Coordinates of C-alpha atoms and ligand atoms in Angstrom, one line a residue:
X255 CA 8.0 51.2 12.3
X256 CA 6.7 54.8 12.9
X257 CA 9.7 56.2 14.6
X258 CA 10.4 59.1 16.8
X259 CA 11.5 61.5 13.5
X260 CA 8.2 60.6 12.0
X261 CA 6.3 61.1 15.1
X262 CA 7.8 64.7 15.7
X263 CA 6.9 65.4 12.2
X264 CA 2.9 64.4 13.1
X265 CA 3.4 66.6 16.4
X266 CA 4.5 69.4 14.2
X267 CA 1.7 69.2 12.2
X268 CA -0.9 69.3 15.1
X269 CA 1.0 72.2 16.5
X270 CA 0.2 74.0 13.5
X271 CA -3.2 72.9 13.4
X272 CA -4.3 74.2 17.0
X273 CA -4.7 77.8 18.3
X274 CA -4.9 76.5 22.1
X275 CA -2.9 74.1 24.0
X276 CA -3.3 70.6 23.9
X277 CA -3.1 68.1 26.6
X278 CA -2.9 64.3 25.6
X279 CA -3.1 61.4 27.9
X280 CA -1.6 58.1 27.2
X281 CA -3.4 56.3 29.8
X282 CA -1.9 53.5 32.4
X283 CA -1.8 50.2 33.4
X284 CA -5.5 48.8 33.6
X285 CA -5.8 46.1 36.5
X286 CA -7.4 42.8 35.2
X287 CA -8.2 41.4 38.7
X288 CA -5.9 43.1 41.9
X289 CA -4.2 46.4 41.1
X290 CA -0.6 45.0 40.4
X291 CA -1.8 42.4 37.9
X292 CA -2.3 44.4 34.8
X293 CA -3.4 43.9 31.1
X294 CA -1.0 44.4 28.6
X295 CA -0.5 48.2 28.4
X296 CA -1.8 49.9 25.2
X297 CA -1.6 53.7 24.9
X298 CA -4.7 55.7 24.0
X299 CA -4.7 55.2 20.0
X300 CA -4.5 59.0 19.3
X301 CA -1.2 58.9 21.7
X302 CA 0.2 56.3 19.9
X303 CA -0.2 58.3 16.4
X304 CA 1.9 61.2 18.0
X305 CA 4.6 59.0 19.9
X306 CA 6.5 56.2 19.0
X307 CA 7.0 53.4 21.9
X308 CA 4.5 55.7 24.6
X309 CA 5.0 54.7 28.2
X310 CA 2.2 54.2 30.5
X311 CA 1.2 57.3 32.1
X312 CA 2.7 59.5 29.5
X313 CA 1.2 62.6 29.1
X314 CA 2.1 65.6 26.3
X315 CA 1.1 69.6 26.4
X316 CA 1.2 70.8 23.1
X317 CA 1.9 74.6 23.2
X318 CA 1.1 76.5 19.5
X319 CA 2.2 79.8 21.2
X320 CA 5.9 78.5 21.5
X321 CA 5.4 75.5 19.5
X322 CA 6.4 73.3 22.2
X323 CA 5.7 69.8 23.4
X324 CA 6.5 69.1 26.6
X325 CA 6.4 65.1 27.6
X326 CA 5.6 63.9 31.1
X327 CA 7.1 60.5 32.4
X328 CA 6.9 58.5 35.4
X329 CA 9.9 59.3 37.6
X330 CA 12.7 56.8 37.4
X331 CA 13.2 54.9 40.8
X332 CA 15.2 51.9 41.8
X333 CA 12.2 49.7 42.9
X334 CA 10.9 50.3 39.2
X335 CA 14.0 49.2 37.9
X336 CA 14.1 46.2 40.2
X337 CA 10.6 45.0 39.1
X338 CA 10.6 46.3 35.4
X339 CA 14.2 46.8 34.5
X340 CA 16.1 50.1 33.5
X341 CA 14.4 52.5 30.9
X342 CA 16.2 55.5 29.6
X343 CA 16.5 58.6 31.5
X344 CA 14.7 61.9 30.8
X345 CA 17.6 63.7 29.1
X346 CA 17.9 60.8 26.6
X347 CA 14.3 60.5 26.1
X348 CA 14.4 64.0 24.9
X349 CA 17.1 63.5 22.6
X350 CA 15.8 60.3 21.2
X351 CA 11.8 61.9 20.9
X352 CA 13.0 65.4 19.8
X353 CA 10.6 66.7 22.3
X354 CA 11.0 70.2 23.8
X355 CA 11.3 69.1 27.4
X356 CA 10.6 65.9 29.5
X357 CA 9.0 66.8 33.0
X358 CA 8.0 64.3 35.8
X359 CA 4.4 63.2 35.4
X360 CA 3.8 63.8 39.1
X361 CA 4.4 67.6 38.3
X362 CA 2.1 67.6 35.1
X363 CA -0.7 69.8 37.0
X364 CA 1.5 72.2 38.5
X365 CA 3.8 72.6 35.2
X366 CA 0.5 72.9 33.0
X367 CA -0.9 75.6 35.5
X368 CA 2.2 77.8 35.2
X369 CA 2.3 77.3 31.4
X370 CA -1.1 77.9 30.6
X371 CA -1.4 80.9 32.7
X372 CA -5.1 82.2 31.8
X373 CA -5.0 80.2 28.5
X374 CA -7.8 77.4 28.2
X375 CA -6.3 74.0 27.3
X376 CA -8.2 71.1 25.4
X377 CA -7.8 67.6 26.1
X378 CA -9.2 64.3 24.3
X379 CA -11.1 61.7 26.7
X380 CA -9.0 58.4 26.8
X381 CA -10.1 54.7 27.7
X382 CA -8.2 55.1 30.9
X383 CA -10.8 57.1 33.1
X384 CA -8.0 58.0 35.9
X385 CA -5.9 59.5 33.0
X386 CA -9.0 61.5 31.4
X387 CA -10.0 63.0 35.2
X388 CA -6.6 64.0 35.6
X389 CA -6.7 65.7 32.2
X390 CA -10.3 67.3 32.8
X391 CA -8.9 68.6 36.3
X392 CA -6.3 70.6 34.2
X393 CA -8.7 71.9 31.2
X394 CA -11.7 72.1 33.0
X395 CA -13.7 70.7 30.3
X396 CA -16.5 67.8 31.0
X397 CA -15.6 65.0 28.6
X398 CA -16.7 61.5 28.3
X399 CA -14.9 58.7 26.7
X400 CA -18.1 56.8 26.7
X401 CA -20.3 59.3 24.8
X402 CA -18.8 59.9 21.2
X403 CA -20.5 63.2 21.2
X404 CA -18.5 64.3 24.3
X405 CA -15.2 63.0 23.8
X406 CA -13.4 66.2 23.0
X407 CA -14.0 69.7 21.6
X408 CA -15.3 69.2 18.0
X409 CA -12.4 71.7 16.6
X410 CA -9.5 69.7 18.1
X411 CA -11.1 66.3 17.3
X412 CA -11.5 67.6 13.6
X413 CA -7.6 68.5 13.7
X414 CA -6.7 65.2 15.0
X415 CA -8.8 63.0 12.5
X416 CA -7.4 65.0 9.7
X417 CA -4.0 63.9 10.6
X418 CA -4.8 60.4 11.6
X419 CA -7.2 59.8 8.5
X420 CA -4.3 60.3 5.9
X421 CA -1.6 57.8 5.9
X422 CA 2.1 58.7 5.5
X423 CA 4.2 55.9 4.0
X424 CA 5.6 54.9 7.4
X425 CA 2.2 54.4 8.6
X426 CA 1.3 52.4 5.2
X427 CA 4.0 50.4 5.9
X428 CA 3.4 49.3 9.1
X429 CA -0.1 48.6 7.8
X430 CA 1.4 46.5 5.2
X431 CA 3.2 44.7 7.9
X432 CA 0.4 43.9 9.9
X433 CA -1.7 42.7 7.0
X434 CA 1.7 40.1 6.3
X435 CA 1.3 38.6 9.7
X436 CA -2.4 38.5 9.2
X437 CA -2.1 36.5 6.0
X438 CA -0.1 34.1 7.7
X439 CA -2.5 33.8 10.6
X440 CA -5.6 33.2 8.0
X441 CA -3.5 30.9 5.7
X442 CA -2.5 28.8 8.6
X443 CA -5.8 28.3 9.9
X444 CA -7.2 27.3 6.4
X445 CA -4.5 25.0 6.1
X446 CA -5.2 23.4 9.7
X447 CA -8.9 23.1 9.0
X448 CA -10.2 19.9 8.6
X449 CA -13.8 18.3 9.9
X450 CA -13.0 17.0 13.5
X451 CA -10.9 20.1 14.7
X452 CA -11.9 22.3 17.1
X453 CA -12.5 26.2 16.6
X454 CA -10.1 26.7 19.5
X455 CA -7.1 24.6 17.7
X456 CA -7.3 27.1 14.7
X457 CA -7.5 30.3 17.3
X458 CA -4.5 28.9 18.6
X459 CA -3.0 28.9 15.0
X460 CA -4.2 32.5 14.6
X461 CA -2.8 33.9 17.8
X462 CA 0.4 31.8 17.3
X463 CA 1.1 33.5 13.9
X464 CA 0.4 36.9 15.6
X465 CA 2.7 36.4 18.7
X466 CA 5.5 35.0 16.6
X467 CA 5.8 38.3 14.9
X468 CA 5.3 40.7 18.1
X469 CA 1.7 41.4 17.4
X470 CA -1.5 41.0 19.3
X471 CA -5.1 40.6 18.0
X472 CA -6.3 44.1 16.9
X473 CA -10.0 42.9 18.4
X474 CA -11.1 39.9 19.7
X475 CA -10.9 37.2 17.0
X476 CA -14.0 35.9 15.1
X477 CA -13.3 32.0 14.3
X478 CA -16.7 30.3 14.4
X479 CA -18.8 27.9 12.1
X480 CA -21.8 30.2 13.5
X481 CA -20.4 33.0 11.2
X482 CA -24.0 34.2 11.4
X483 CA -23.4 35.9 14.9
X484 CA -21.6 38.8 13.7
X485 CA -19.2 39.3 16.2
X486 CA -18.9 35.7 17.8
X487 CA -16.4 35.4 20.2
X488 CA -16.8 31.9 21.1
X489 CA -14.8 29.0 19.8
X490 CA -16.5 26.1 21.4
X491 CA -17.5 24.2 18.4
X492 CA -15.8 21.2 16.8
X493 CA -16.1 21.3 12.8
X494 CA -18.4 19.4 10.7
X495 CA -17.9 18.4 7.2
X496 CA -20.6 20.4 6.3
X497 CA -19.6 23.6 8.2
X498 CA -18.4 27.0 7.0
X499 CA -15.6 28.3 9.1
X500 CA -15.6 32.1 9.1
X501 CA -12.3 33.8 10.3
X502 CA -12.5 37.5 11.1
X503 CA -8.9 38.2 12.7
X504 CA -6.5 41.2 12.3
X505 CA -2.9 41.5 13.8
X506 CA -2.0 44.9 15.8
X507 CA 1.8 46.1 15.6
X508 CA 3.5 47.4 18.5
X509 CA 2.7 50.9 16.9
X510 CA -0.6 50.2 17.1
X511 CA -1.2 50.0 13.4
X512 CA -3.5 47.3 12.4
X513 CA -5.4 45.1 10.0
X514 CA -8.8 43.7 9.8
X515 CA -9.3 40.6 7.4
X516 CA -12.2 38.1 7.0
X517 CA -12.2 34.9 5.0
X518 CA -14.8 32.3 5.0
X519 CA -13.8 28.5 3.8
X520 CA -15.4 25.0 3.9
X521 CA -14.5 22.7 6.9
X522 CA -14.3 19.9 4.3
X523 CA -12.0 21.8 1.5
X524 CA -15.2 22.0 -1.0
X525 CA -17.8 24.6 -1.0
X526 CA -21.3 22.7 -1.1
X527 CA -23.8 23.7 -3.8
X528 CA -25.7 26.6 -1.7
X529 CA -22.3 27.5 -0.2
X530 CA -20.7 28.3 -3.6
X531 CA -23.5 30.3 -4.6
X532 CA -23.6 32.2 -1.5
X533 CA -19.7 32.7 -1.5
X534 CA -19.8 33.9 -5.3
X535 CA -22.2 36.4 -4.6
X536 CA -20.5 37.8 -1.5
X537 CA -17.2 38.0 -3.5
X538 CA -18.8 39.7 -6.5
X539 CA -20.2 42.3 -4.2
X540 CA -16.9 42.6 -2.1
X541 CA -15.2 43.1 -5.9
X542 CA -17.8 45.6 -7.2
X543 CA -17.2 48.1 -4.1
X544 CA -13.6 47.7 -4.2
X545 CA -13.5 48.5 -8.0
X546 CA -15.6 51.5 -7.2
X547 CA -13.2 53.3 -4.9
X548 CA -11.4 56.1 -6.1
X549 CA -10.9 60.0 -4.5
X550 CA -14.6 61.8 -4.5
X551 CA -16.7 58.6 -4.0
X552 CA -19.2 58.5 -1.3
X553 CA -18.8 55.8 1.0
X554 CA -22.4 55.1 1.5
X555 CA -22.5 54.7 -2.4
X556 CA -20.1 51.7 -2.1
X557 CA -22.5 50.1 0.6
X558 CA -25.6 50.5 -1.5
X559 CA -23.5 48.8 -4.5
X560 CA -22.5 45.9 -2.6
X561 CA -26.0 45.8 -1.4
X562 CA -27.4 45.7 -4.8
X563 CA -25.1 43.3 -6.2
X564 CA -26.0 40.9 -3.0
X565 CA -29.9 41.6 -3.6
X566 CA -29.2 40.8 -7.2
X567 CA -27.7 37.5 -6.3
X568 CA -30.1 36.6 -3.8
X569 CA -33.1 37.4 -6.2
X570 CA -31.5 34.8 -8.5
X571 CA -31.4 32.5 -5.6
X572 CA -35.2 32.9 -5.0
X573 CA -34.5 34.3 -1.1
X574 CA -35.5 37.8 -2.3
X575 CA -38.6 38.7 -4.5
X576 CA -38.9 42.0 -6.5
X577 CA -36.9 44.7 -8.5
X578 CA -33.3 45.3 -6.9
X579 CA -33.7 48.7 -6.5
X580 CA -36.7 48.8 -4.9
X581 CA -35.5 45.7 -2.4
X582 CA -32.6 47.8 -1.3
X583 CA -34.3 51.1 -1.2
X584 CA -36.8 49.4 1.1
X585 CA -34.0 47.4 3.3
X586 CA -35.3 44.0 2.4
X587 CA -31.5 42.6 2.0
X588 CA -30.7 43.6 5.2
X589 CA -32.6 40.4 6.5
X590 CA -29.3 38.7 5.0
X591 CA -26.9 41.5 4.9
X592 CA -27.8 43.6 8.1
X593 CA -24.5 45.3 8.6
X594 CA -22.5 48.2 7.0
X595 CA -20.0 47.6 4.3
X596 CA -17.2 48.7 6.3
X597 CA -15.5 51.4 8.4
X598 CA -12.1 53.4 8.9
X599 CA -9.0 51.6 9.7
X600 CA -5.7 52.4 11.2
X601 CA -4.6 52.5 14.9
X602 CA -7.9 51.2 16.1
X603 CA -9.6 48.7 13.9
X604 CA -12.9 50.7 13.5
X605 CA -10.1 53.6 13.5
X606 CA -11.7 56.7 15.6
X607 CA -15.0 55.2 16.5
X608 CA -14.4 56.7 19.8
X609 CA -14.9 60.1 18.1
X610 CA -18.4 58.7 16.8
X611 CA -19.9 59.8 13.6
X612 CA -18.4 63.4 13.9
X613 CA -15.6 61.6 12.4
X614 CA -17.1 58.7 10.3
X615 CA -19.7 60.8 8.9
X616 CA -19.2 63.6 6.3
X617 CA -20.5 67.4 7.1
X618 CA -24.3 67.4 7.6
X619 CA -24.8 63.5 7.4
X620 CA -26.6 61.9 9.7
X621 CA -27.1 58.2 10.5
X622 CA -30.1 56.2 8.6
X623 CA -32.4 54.7 11.0
X624 CA -33.4 52.2 8.8
X625 CA -32.5 48.2 9.7
X626 CA -29.2 47.6 8.4
X627 CA -28.0 50.9 6.9
X628 CA -28.1 52.3 10.8
X629 CA -25.3 50.1 11.3
X630 CA -23.0 51.8 8.7
X631 CA -20.3 53.1 10.3
X632 CA -18.6 55.2 7.7
X633 CA -20.4 57.9 5.1
X634 CA -17.3 60.1 4.2
X635 CA -16.1 61.3 0.7
X636 CA -12.9 59.3 0.0
X637 CA -9.6 61.2 -0.2
X638 CA -6.1 59.6 -1.3
X639 CA -4.5 58.4 1.9
X640 CA -7.8 56.8 3.7
X641 CA -7.6 53.5 4.6
X642 CA -10.8 51.3 5.3
X643 CA -12.6 48.0 4.8
X644 CA -14.7 46.6 2.5
X645 CA -16.4 43.8 4.1
X646 CA -20.0 42.4 2.7
X647 CA -21.6 39.2 3.7
X648 CA -24.7 36.9 3.8
X649 CA -26.3 35.6 6.8
X650 CA -28.8 33.4 7.8
X651 CA -30.0 34.2 11.5
X652 CA -32.6 32.7 12.8
X653 CA -33.5 35.4 15.6
X654 CA -34.0 37.9 12.5
X655 CA -35.6 35.2 10.0
X656 CA -38.2 34.0 12.7
X657 CA -38.9 37.3 13.8
X658 CA -42.6 37.8 13.5
X659 CA -42.1 41.5 13.1
X660 CA -39.7 41.0 10.3
X661 CA -41.8 38.5 8.5
X662 CA -44.3 41.0 8.4
X663 CA -42.1 44.0 7.4
X664 CA -40.9 41.8 4.4
X665 CA -43.9 39.7 3.6
X666 CA -43.5 39.2 -0.1
X667 CA -40.1 40.4 -0.7
X668 CA -38.3 37.9 1.3
X669 CA -38.9 34.2 0.7
X670 CA -38.9 33.2 4.5
X671 CA -40.0 29.4 3.6
X672 CA -36.7 29.2 1.5
X673 CA -34.8 31.1 4.0
X674 CA -35.8 28.4 6.7
X675 CA -34.5 25.5 4.3
X676 CA -31.1 27.3 4.9
X677 CA -31.6 27.5 8.8
X678 CA -32.6 23.7 8.8
X679 CA -30.0 22.2 6.3
X680 CA -27.0 20.1 7.4
X681 CA -29.4 18.3 9.8
X682 CA -30.3 21.6 11.5
X683 CA -26.4 22.7 12.0
X684 CA -27.7 25.6 9.4
X685 CA -25.9 27.5 7.0
X686 CA -24.2 29.9 8.8
X687 CA -22.6 32.9 7.1
X688 CA -20.2 33.9 4.4
X689 CA -18.1 37.4 4.9
X690 CA -15.0 38.5 2.9
X691 CA -13.3 41.7 4.2
X692 CA -10.3 43.5 2.7
X693 CA -8.6 46.6 3.7
X694 CA -8.4 49.2 1.1
X695 CA -6.3 52.2 0.7
X696 CA -7.7 55.1 -1.3
X697 CA -5.0 56.5 -3.8
X698 CA -4.6 59.4 -6.1
X699 CA -5.9 57.4 -9.2
X700 CA -8.2 54.7 -7.6
X701 CA -7.2 52.2 -4.8
X702 CA -4.8 49.6 -3.3
X703 CA -6.1 46.4 -1.6
X704 CA -3.8 46.1 1.3
X705 CA -4.8 42.7 2.0
X706 CA -4.8 41.4 -1.3
X707 CA -2.3 38.6 -0.6
X708 CA -4.8 36.8 1.8
X709 CA -6.4 34.2 -0.9
X710 CA -10.4 34.6 -1.5
X711 CA -10.9 33.3 -4.8
X712 CA -13.0 29.9 -4.3
X713 CA -10.5 27.7 -6.1
X714 CA -7.5 29.0 -4.1
X715 CA -9.2 28.7 -0.7
X716 CA -10.4 25.4 -1.4
X717 CA -6.8 24.2 -2.4
X718 CA -5.6 25.8 0.9
X719 CA -8.3 23.9 3.5
X720 CA -6.7 21.1 5.0
X721 CA -3.4 21.5 3.4
X722 CA -1.0 21.1 6.6
X723 CA 0.3 17.7 7.3
X724 CA -1.1 15.9 10.5
Ligands
LIG928 N1 -13.5 42.8 13.1 C1 -14.5 43.4 13.0 C2 -15.2 44.0 12.1 O1 -14.6 43.6 10.8 O2 -15.6 45.0 12.2
MN929 MN1 -13.9 45.4 9.8
MN930 MN1 -13.1 42.2 10.5

């Protein structure tokens, strides 16, 4: 687990990269109904990056002038100890973390004002609005967590992103642990799959695997036979033998580092004729994009490569008509593949998405307005140490395939009559969708698939489905 020594090194890197003081907030408890009933505490991701095991309400002032880091923590009280247990005192925390000083959180504004004098300080907006408001009262900035263009000073965001985007060995080790737990969840869900099982039972298998290892879902689990609903968080269906089960779930370690993996498998244990065709096309597109990962490659080119591979397969299946390059340039493939090929992955499942395209997109690059391409969350030139997902898919979405405007736009390029056959198959249950998603590290020489241990070859998946006794 990234420990205090590792985090101290990361803090020194930030101190070296800034020329004005920086105040970072962990955020506090968020109530889920009445004030004293809280959701599990999750520190802001940037704070987690710089501090191991941060406490709720922690704050930290980085001062490049004297290279100091002052950590602010809630005062230790007898009643807190009564309800929540004793925690180490300030002197011990200072020794453990290696920060310059530990001060009372209640004194944050006064101590910061004294230390800053006339100097300006900067902060980064965090999900806890009270913590953000407190920080803004000190720095005088006008930031808004919910506006990615106003989450923090661009130079500070860039400095933080440079660090967060390049994995240290300790951070990679954490991601590998998250992947191992994620593998157990996926394999367990495959093994317990059979017609008649409820989606919710499989969610229990997934979350049970996470919990057994002290992890939580890095995002709301997607486990559904309605895989064509891209972020489907409902689990109310009973599996039919013709259904495809799509599981998009990743474990998050207590350190925040996480995995994001998708697999799709047949409820019956055997892919049907059309499902096999679609699966093989998606797998081919995924492998083609992964194979192309190396330093210097533009992520958008991986997306286009995946799109061309999918489009080629869809032409073979008679669902698209025309030349592959022309179809992809015009965006016709997006009728079946409406999302981007992936995103940065780290302490956030969509890493640093709160910082918006100033981090996800390279300098001077702007998002396309085209349907499909507009959902590409990342367009960077790859560098060693970057982690991201590759996650193409093919979906039969009634809302898209039956939309009059789409039908008009793609007339002649999409065989909507043939697509309609997929929507109506299996007694009207429809085909659903297939997505295959892996977590990839860009290395000096190419890449490593961090999630390679999660089975995805068709035969391996078929062998696993239903293999659990009972
Ligand atoms: N789990 C959401 C995604 O794959 O982006
Ligand atoms: Mn993803
Ligand atoms: Mn995912």
